[in-house]
Coordinates of C-alpha atoms in Angstrom, one line a residue:
Chain A
M1 CA -1.7 0.9 9.6
S2 CA -3.5 -2.3 10.9
L3 CA -6.4 -1.8 13.2
S4 CA -5.4 -4.8 15.0
R5 CA -1.9 -3.2 16.2
L6 CA -3.6 -0.3 17.0
G7 CA -6.2 -2.5 19.1
L8 CA -8.9 -0.1 17.5
S9 CA -12.4 -0.7 17.4
L10 CA -14.1 -0.7 13.8
G11 CA -16.1 2.6 13.1
L12 CA -13.6 4.8 14.7
G13 CA -12.1 7.6 12.7
G14 CA -12.2 10.7 10.5
G15 CA -13.1 12.2 13.9
T16 CA -16.9 11.3 13.7
S17 CA -18.8 9.4 16.2
A18 CA -19.7 6.0 15.0
T19 CA -20.6 2.7 16.0
S20 CA -18.6 -0.3 16.1
S21 CA -20.7 -1.7 13.2
G22 CA -19.3 1.3 11.2
A23 CA -22.6 3.2 11.2
P24 CA -22.6 6.8 13.2
A25 CA -24.0 7.1 15.8
G26 CA -27.4 8.7 15.5
G27 CA -28.4 6.4 12.4
A28 CA -27.2 8.5 9.4
L29 CA -24.9 7.1 7.1
T30 CA -21.2 8.2 6.7
D31 CA -20.0 9.7 3.1
E32 CA -16.6 7.8 4.0
L33 CA -15.4 4.9 1.9
A34 CA -16.6 1.6 3.5
Y35 CA -15.7 -1.9 2.3
P36 CA -15.4 -5.4 5.1
G37 CA -12.9 -4.9 7.1
G38 CA -12.3 -1.8 6.8
L39 CA -12.6 1.5 9.2
W40 CA -16.3 1.9 8.1
T41 CA -18.1 -1.1 7.1
E42 CA -21.5 0.9 6.8
S43 CA -21.7 4.1 4.7
N44 CA -23.5 5.7 1.4
Y45 CA -20.6 4.4 -0.4
E46 CA -20.1 0.6 0.2
V47 CA -17.6 -1.2 -2.0
S48 CA -17.9 -5.2 -1.6
V49 CA -14.2 -6.0 -1.7
Q50 CA -11.6 -4.9 1.2
P51 CA -8.7 -3.2 -0.6
Y52 CA -5.1 -4.5 -0.5
F53 CA -4.0 -0.8 1.1
H54 CA -5.9 2.4 1.0
F55 CA -3.9 5.2 1.6
D56 CA -6.3 8.8 2.9
A57 CA -4.5 11.8 3.3
S58 CA -7.7 13.0 5.7
I59 CA -6.7 10.1 7.9
L60 CA -2.9 10.4 7.6
D61 CA -2.5 7.3 10.5
G62 CA -4.9 5.6 8.8
A63 CA -7.0 5.0 12.4
D64 CA -8.1 8.6 13.4
A65 CA -8.7 11.7 11.5
S66 CA -8.3 13.5 15.2
N67 CA -4.4 12.3 15.0
N68 CA -3.8 14.5 12.5
P69 CA -0.4 16.8 12.4
S70 CA -0.5 20.5 11.9
A71 CA 0.0 21.5 8.4
G72 CA 3.6 21.5 7.3
T73 CA 4.6 18.8 9.0
S74 CA 7.4 15.9 7.0
V75 CA 5.3 12.9 6.9
A76 CA 7.2 9.3 7.9
T77 CA 4.6 7.0 7.7
W78 CA 1.5 6.9 6.0
G79 CA -1.1 4.6 7.6
D80 CA -2.7 2.2 5.8
R81 CA -6.6 2.5 6.3
S82 CA -7.6 -0.8 4.9
G83 CA -8.1 -2.7 7.8
Q84 CA -5.8 -5.3 6.3
S85 CA -4.3 -7.4 9.3
T86 CA -0.8 -7.0 7.2
D87 CA 1.1 -3.7 7.6
H88 CA 1.4 -2.0 4.2
D89 CA 1.9 1.4 5.9
A90 CA 4.0 3.4 3.4
V91 CA 7.2 4.5 5.4
Q92 CA 10.3 7.1 4.6
A93 CA 12.8 7.3 7.4
T94 CA 15.3 9.8 5.7
G95 CA 13.7 13.0 6.6
S96 CA 14.9 15.1 3.3
K97 CA 12.9 12.3 1.4
Q98 CA 9.6 13.0 3.2
P99 CA 6.3 14.7 1.8
T100 CA 4.3 17.5 3.4
F101 CA 1.3 16.9 5.3
E102 CA -1.4 20.0 4.0
G103 CA -4.5 18.7 5.6
N104 CA -6.0 16.7 3.2
Y105 CA -3.3 15.9 0.7
L106 CA 0.6 15.1 1.0
D107 CA 2.6 17.5 -1.2
F108 CA 5.0 15.7 -3.0
D109 CA 8.7 17.9 -4.2
G110 CA 9.5 16.2 -7.2
A111 CA 12.9 16.6 -6.1
N112 CA 13.0 12.9 -4.2
D113 CA 10.6 12.7 -2.2
N114 CA 8.4 9.0 -2.0
F115 CA 7.6 6.3 0.3
L116 CA 8.4 2.5 0.4
I117 CA 4.8 0.4 1.2
N118 CA 5.7 -2.0 3.7
N119 CA 5.0 -5.7 2.7
P120 CA 4.2 -4.9 -0.7
P121 CA 1.2 -6.7 -3.0
A122 CA 1.9 -10.5 -4.1
N123 CA -0.9 -10.1 -6.7
A124 CA 0.2 -12.9 -9.0
N125 CA 0.1 -12.6 -12.7
G126 CA -3.6 -14.1 -14.3
T127 CA -5.1 -12.1 -11.7
G128 CA -6.6 -8.8 -11.9
W129 CA -6.0 -5.8 -9.7
T130 CA -7.1 -2.1 -9.7
L131 CA -5.7 1.0 -8.6
C132 CA -7.6 4.4 -8.0
V133 CA -5.6 7.4 -7.2
V134 CA -6.7 11.2 -6.5
A135 CA -3.7 13.8 -7.0
Y136 CA -2.9 16.7 -8.6
K137 CA 0.2 17.9 -10.6
D138 CA 1.9 20.8 -10.2
G139 CA 2.9 22.8 -13.4
T140 CA 4.4 20.9 -16.6
T141 CA 6.1 18.8 -13.9
V142 CA 6.5 15.0 -13.5
Y143 CA 2.9 13.3 -12.4
A144 CA 4.1 9.7 -10.9
P145 CA 1.9 8.9 -8.0
M146 CA 2.9 5.3 -7.9
G147 CA 5.3 2.7 -8.9
K148 CA 5.7 -0.6 -9.0
V149 CA 9.2 -1.1 -7.4
Y150 CA 12.2 0.6 -6.1
L151 CA 14.0 3.2 -7.8
Q152 CA 15.8 1.7 -11.4
N153 CA 16.4 2.7 -14.7
A154 CA 13.1 1.2 -15.5
Y155 CA 9.3 2.9 -15.8
Y156 CA 6.4 0.8 -13.9
L157 CA 3.0 1.6 -13.5
P158 CA 3.5 5.3 -13.6
L159 CA 0.1 7.4 -14.5
N160 CA 1.5 10.0 -16.3
Y161 CA 5.0 11.7 -17.3
S162 CA 5.4 15.3 -17.2
N163 CA 5.2 15.8 -21.2
G164 CA 1.4 14.1 -21.2
T165 CA 2.5 11.1 -22.4
T166 CA 1.4 7.9 -20.1
Y167 CA 3.8 5.4 -19.7
F168 CA 3.1 2.2 -18.5
L169 CA 4.3 -0.8 -16.7
S170 CA 7.5 -1.4 -17.9
G171 CA 11.2 0.5 -19.4
S172 CA 10.4 0.0 -23.2
A173 CA 6.3 -0.2 -23.1
S174 CA 4.3 3.5 -23.4
V175 CA 1.2 4.0 -24.6
S176 CA 0.4 7.2 -26.2
T177 CA -1.6 10.5 -25.0
A178 CA -4.7 10.0 -27.1
G179 CA -7.8 11.2 -24.9
Y180 CA -5.5 12.5 -22.0
G181 CA -3.9 15.7 -22.0
P182 CA -1.4 16.4 -19.4
H183 CA -3.9 18.1 -17.1
F184 CA -1.4 20.7 -15.7
N185 CA -2.5 22.1 -12.0
S186 CA -5.6 20.4 -11.7
I187 CA -7.1 17.6 -9.6
Q188 CA -7.8 14.5 -10.9
Q189 CA -9.2 11.0 -10.9
F190 CA -7.5 7.6 -12.1
V191 CA -8.5 4.3 -12.4
L192 CA -6.1 2.2 -13.5
Q193 CA -7.3 -1.8 -14.1
K194 CA -6.1 -4.9 -15.5
D195 CA -8.5 -7.9 -15.9
T196 CA -7.7 -11.6 -15.6
S197 CA -7.0 -11.7 -19.8
D198 CA -4.4 -9.1 -18.8
L199 CA -6.3 -6.2 -20.8
V200 CA -5.3 -2.9 -18.8
T201 CA -7.2 0.0 -18.9
Y202 CA -6.5 3.5 -18.2
Y203 CA -9.6 5.8 -17.0
L204 CA -9.9 9.1 -16.4
Q205 CA -12.5 10.7 -14.3
G206 CA -14.7 8.0 -14.3
N207 CA -15.2 6.0 -17.4
N208 CA -13.7 8.3 -19.5
S209 CA -11.1 5.3 -20.8
Y210 CA -8.0 7.0 -22.7
K211 CA -5.8 3.9 -23.1
T212 CA -6.0 0.4 -23.4
T213 CA -3.2 -2.0 -23.8
T214 CA -2.5 -5.8 -23.0
F215 CA 0.1 -6.8 -20.5
S216 CA 0.8 -9.7 -18.4
V217 CA 2.1 -8.5 -15.1
A218 CA 1.4 -8.7 -11.7
F219 CA 0.6 -5.4 -9.2
S220 CA 3.6 -7.7 -6.8
G221 CA 6.2 -5.7 -4.9
T222 CA 9.6 -6.8 -5.1
S223 CA 12.9 -7.9 -2.9
T224 CA 12.6 -3.9 -1.9
S225 CA 9.3 -2.6 -2.4
S226 CA 6.5 -0.7 -4.4
L227 CA 6.8 2.7 -4.3
M228 CA 4.8 5.7 -3.8
G229 CA 5.6 9.6 -5.2
A230 CA 7.8 7.9 -7.9
I231 CA 7.5 6.1 -11.0
G232 CA 10.1 3.6 -10.4
H233 CA 12.8 5.4 -12.8
N234 CA 15.6 6.8 -10.5
G235 CA 15.0 10.5 -11.0
Y236 CA 11.6 10.8 -11.7
Y237 CA 9.8 11.9 -8.7
H238 CA 6.2 13.2 -8.2
N239 CA 5.7 16.6 -8.5
G240 CA 2.4 17.8 -6.4
R241 CA -0.2 16.5 -4.8
I242 CA -1.7 12.9 -3.4
Y243 CA -4.7 13.1 -1.6
E244 CA -5.7 9.5 -1.9
I245 CA -4.7 5.8 -3.4
I246 CA -6.3 2.5 -3.2
L247 CA -4.9 -0.7 -4.5
W248 CA -7.8 -4.1 -5.0
G249 CA -6.2 -7.3 -5.6
S250 CA -9.0 -7.9 -8.2
T251 CA -10.8 -6.7 -11.0
L252 CA -13.8 -4.1 -9.6
S253 CA -17.0 -4.4 -10.9
A254 CA -18.3 -1.2 -12.0
A255 CA -20.7 -1.0 -9.2
D256 CA -18.0 -1.2 -6.8
L257 CA -16.0 1.8 -9.6
N258 CA -18.9 3.9 -9.6
V259 CA -19.4 4.1 -5.7
V260 CA -15.3 4.9 -5.9
R261 CA -16.6 7.6 -8.3
N262 CA -19.0 8.9 -6.3
Y263 CA -17.1 9.2 -3.3
F264 CA -14.4 10.7 -4.4
N265 CA -16.1 13.6 -6.6
T266 CA -18.2 13.7 -3.3
K267 CA -15.3 14.2 -1.0
Y268 CA -12.6 16.3 -3.2
T269 CA -15.3 18.9 -4.9
D270 CA -12.9 20.4 -7.1
L271 CA -12.6 17.3 -8.7
P272 CA -14.0 17.6 -12.8
S273 CA -17.6 15.8 -13.3
S274 CA -16.8 12.2 -13.8
T275 CA -18.8 9.8 -16.2
A276 CA -20.3 6.4 -14.6
F277 CA -19.1 3.3 -15.5
Chain B
M1 CA 15.0 21.9 -2.2
K2 CA 18.7 23.6 -2.3
Y3 CA 22.3 21.4 -2.5
A4 CA 25.5 21.5 -1.0
L5 CA 28.3 19.5 -2.5
Y6 CA 31.3 17.8 -0.6
D7 CA 34.8 16.3 -1.3
T8 CA 34.7 13.8 0.7
V9 CA 32.6 11.0 2.5
S10 CA 33.8 12.6 5.6
D11 CA 32.9 15.7 5.0
W12 CA 29.2 14.8 4.2
D13 CA 28.9 12.5 7.1
A14 CA 30.1 15.5 9.4
K15 CA 27.7 18.1 8.2
N16 CA 24.7 15.7 7.8
S17 CA 25.5 14.4 11.8
E18 CA 25.6 17.9 12.4
L19 CA 21.8 18.3 10.8
E20 CA 20.7 15.5 12.6
T21 CA 21.5 16.9 15.9
E22 CA 20.2 20.3 15.1
L23 CA 16.9 18.9 13.9
G24 CA 16.6 16.2 16.4
I25 CA 16.9 12.9 14.5
P26 CA 16.4 10.4 15.2
D27 CA 12.9 11.8 16.2
G28 CA 11.1 8.7 17.7
K29 CA 8.5 8.8 14.9
G30 CA 10.1 7.1 12.1
T31 CA 12.5 9.6 11.0
L32 CA 15.7 7.8 11.6
H33 CA 18.4 10.1 9.5
Y34 CA 18.5 13.4 7.6
A35 CA 19.7 13.0 4.4
E36 CA 20.8 9.9 2.2
I37 CA 24.5 10.4 0.4
S38 CA 24.8 10.1 -3.2
E39 CA 27.9 11.3 -6.0
V40 CA 28.2 13.5 -9.0
E41 CA 29.0 10.5 -11.2
N42 CA 28.6 12.3 -14.8
S43 CA 32.6 12.4 -15.5
E44 CA 31.7 15.3 -17.9
N45 CA 30.5 17.5 -15.2
P46 CA 32.8 20.1 -13.2
D47 CA 31.2 19.0 -9.9
F48 CA 32.2 15.1 -10.4
G49 CA 33.2 12.7 -7.8
K50 CA 31.5 15.3 -5.4
F51 CA 28.9 14.1 -2.7
I52 CA 25.8 15.5 -2.5
L53 CA 23.6 16.7 0.4
P54 CA 20.0 17.9 0.0
V55 CA 19.1 20.8 1.9
E56 CA 15.6 21.7 2.8
T57 CA 14.2 25.3 2.5
R58 CA 10.7 24.4 3.8
G59 CA 9.0 22.6 6.1
Q60 CA 9.8 20.6 9.0
W61 CA 13.3 19.5 8.1
K62 CA 14.3 22.7 6.7
C63 CA 17.9 23.6 7.2
D64 CA 19.2 26.2 4.8
D65 CA 20.0 28.4 7.8
Q66 CA 22.6 25.9 8.8
F67 CA 24.7 27.0 5.2
S68 CA 26.0 30.1 3.8
A69 CA 23.7 31.3 0.8
S70 CA 27.2 30.9 -1.7
D71 CA 28.0 27.4 -0.8
L72 CA 24.2 26.4 -1.7
V73 CA 23.6 25.7 -5.3
D74 CA 20.5 24.5 -7.1
F75 CA 20.1 20.8 -8.8
D76 CA 21.9 20.1 -11.7
P77 CA 20.2 17.4 -13.8
D78 CA 23.8 17.3 -15.4
W79 CA 25.1 15.5 -12.2
N80 CA 23.5 12.2 -13.1
P81 CA 22.0 12.5 -16.6
Q82 CA 19.2 10.1 -16.5
E83 CA 18.1 8.0 -19.7
P84 CA 15.5 9.6 -21.5
P85 CA 11.8 8.5 -21.0
P86 CA 10.6 5.6 -23.1
E87 CA 9.1 6.6 -26.8

């Protein structure tokens, strides 16, 4: 949810006492992810680039954790906390398709739960992008926290499918499981990044690259929208938790990737240890 | 999630409307509908042509108590077979 629409001051959120600069009262820095224009602009974890969108289940409305509903509430809107002036909230108006809020994650049922993202990305071919995700897959089911476009008979930007194979980008392109594995029933942090030469790299738990491929594709929306909780292929939905999703419309530097990696590892203590970029 | 199958769109609409009234939808917080209609499209399936209503069995929109247990079925992947994932 954009700050301008809420009329909030920067620095509010997370239930913490903070100044308008983002620094908490008393001088100590927070452990929230900070970037220009965001809820926090100063923190122990500062990235130099404002993301395109940032969904953080611990701040469900994107503005203030004290507004969070009780556990078990169905979620119609997951507010973007990036501070972008454009509305990039994730929305689902149909009750039976809404995931459930569970404190610091949303639980997707694997049957039909998904969100559409308002005003989807307009990242053009030839530019880079970086997608960072913390999520969890229930059992041997579908892991699909982020899709590119609305449901159709094609696969767009999934990070993993049920059998451990990672499918990537289009209906006919897939990549192998080498170096990855299915990782059932465990919290994981992923980075999926494309640079300006169209080199796409999958990373797991920090700088553990398990697949690279070359593909010229923009992380952009369509006339429908981009999608969370499904891989874009009608019938294949994420089954499990999504804690946090951040998309940048550029290729993050190694320094910034390490900030995000350490932020995730500090915030989600059940994450496996990670490797520096 | 369980499912109920209906022979006609009007039957499906009537039950969906009944559930929305029971659940307080629209709720003024972004939820406008309870469910979206879909159809069994596999002509080889015995339920071909029926209309599928998802029935929440947990959470805020739980409504399986509005049905007879014998009227609820599990998801059948053969209703609308998906293309296999690319290899």
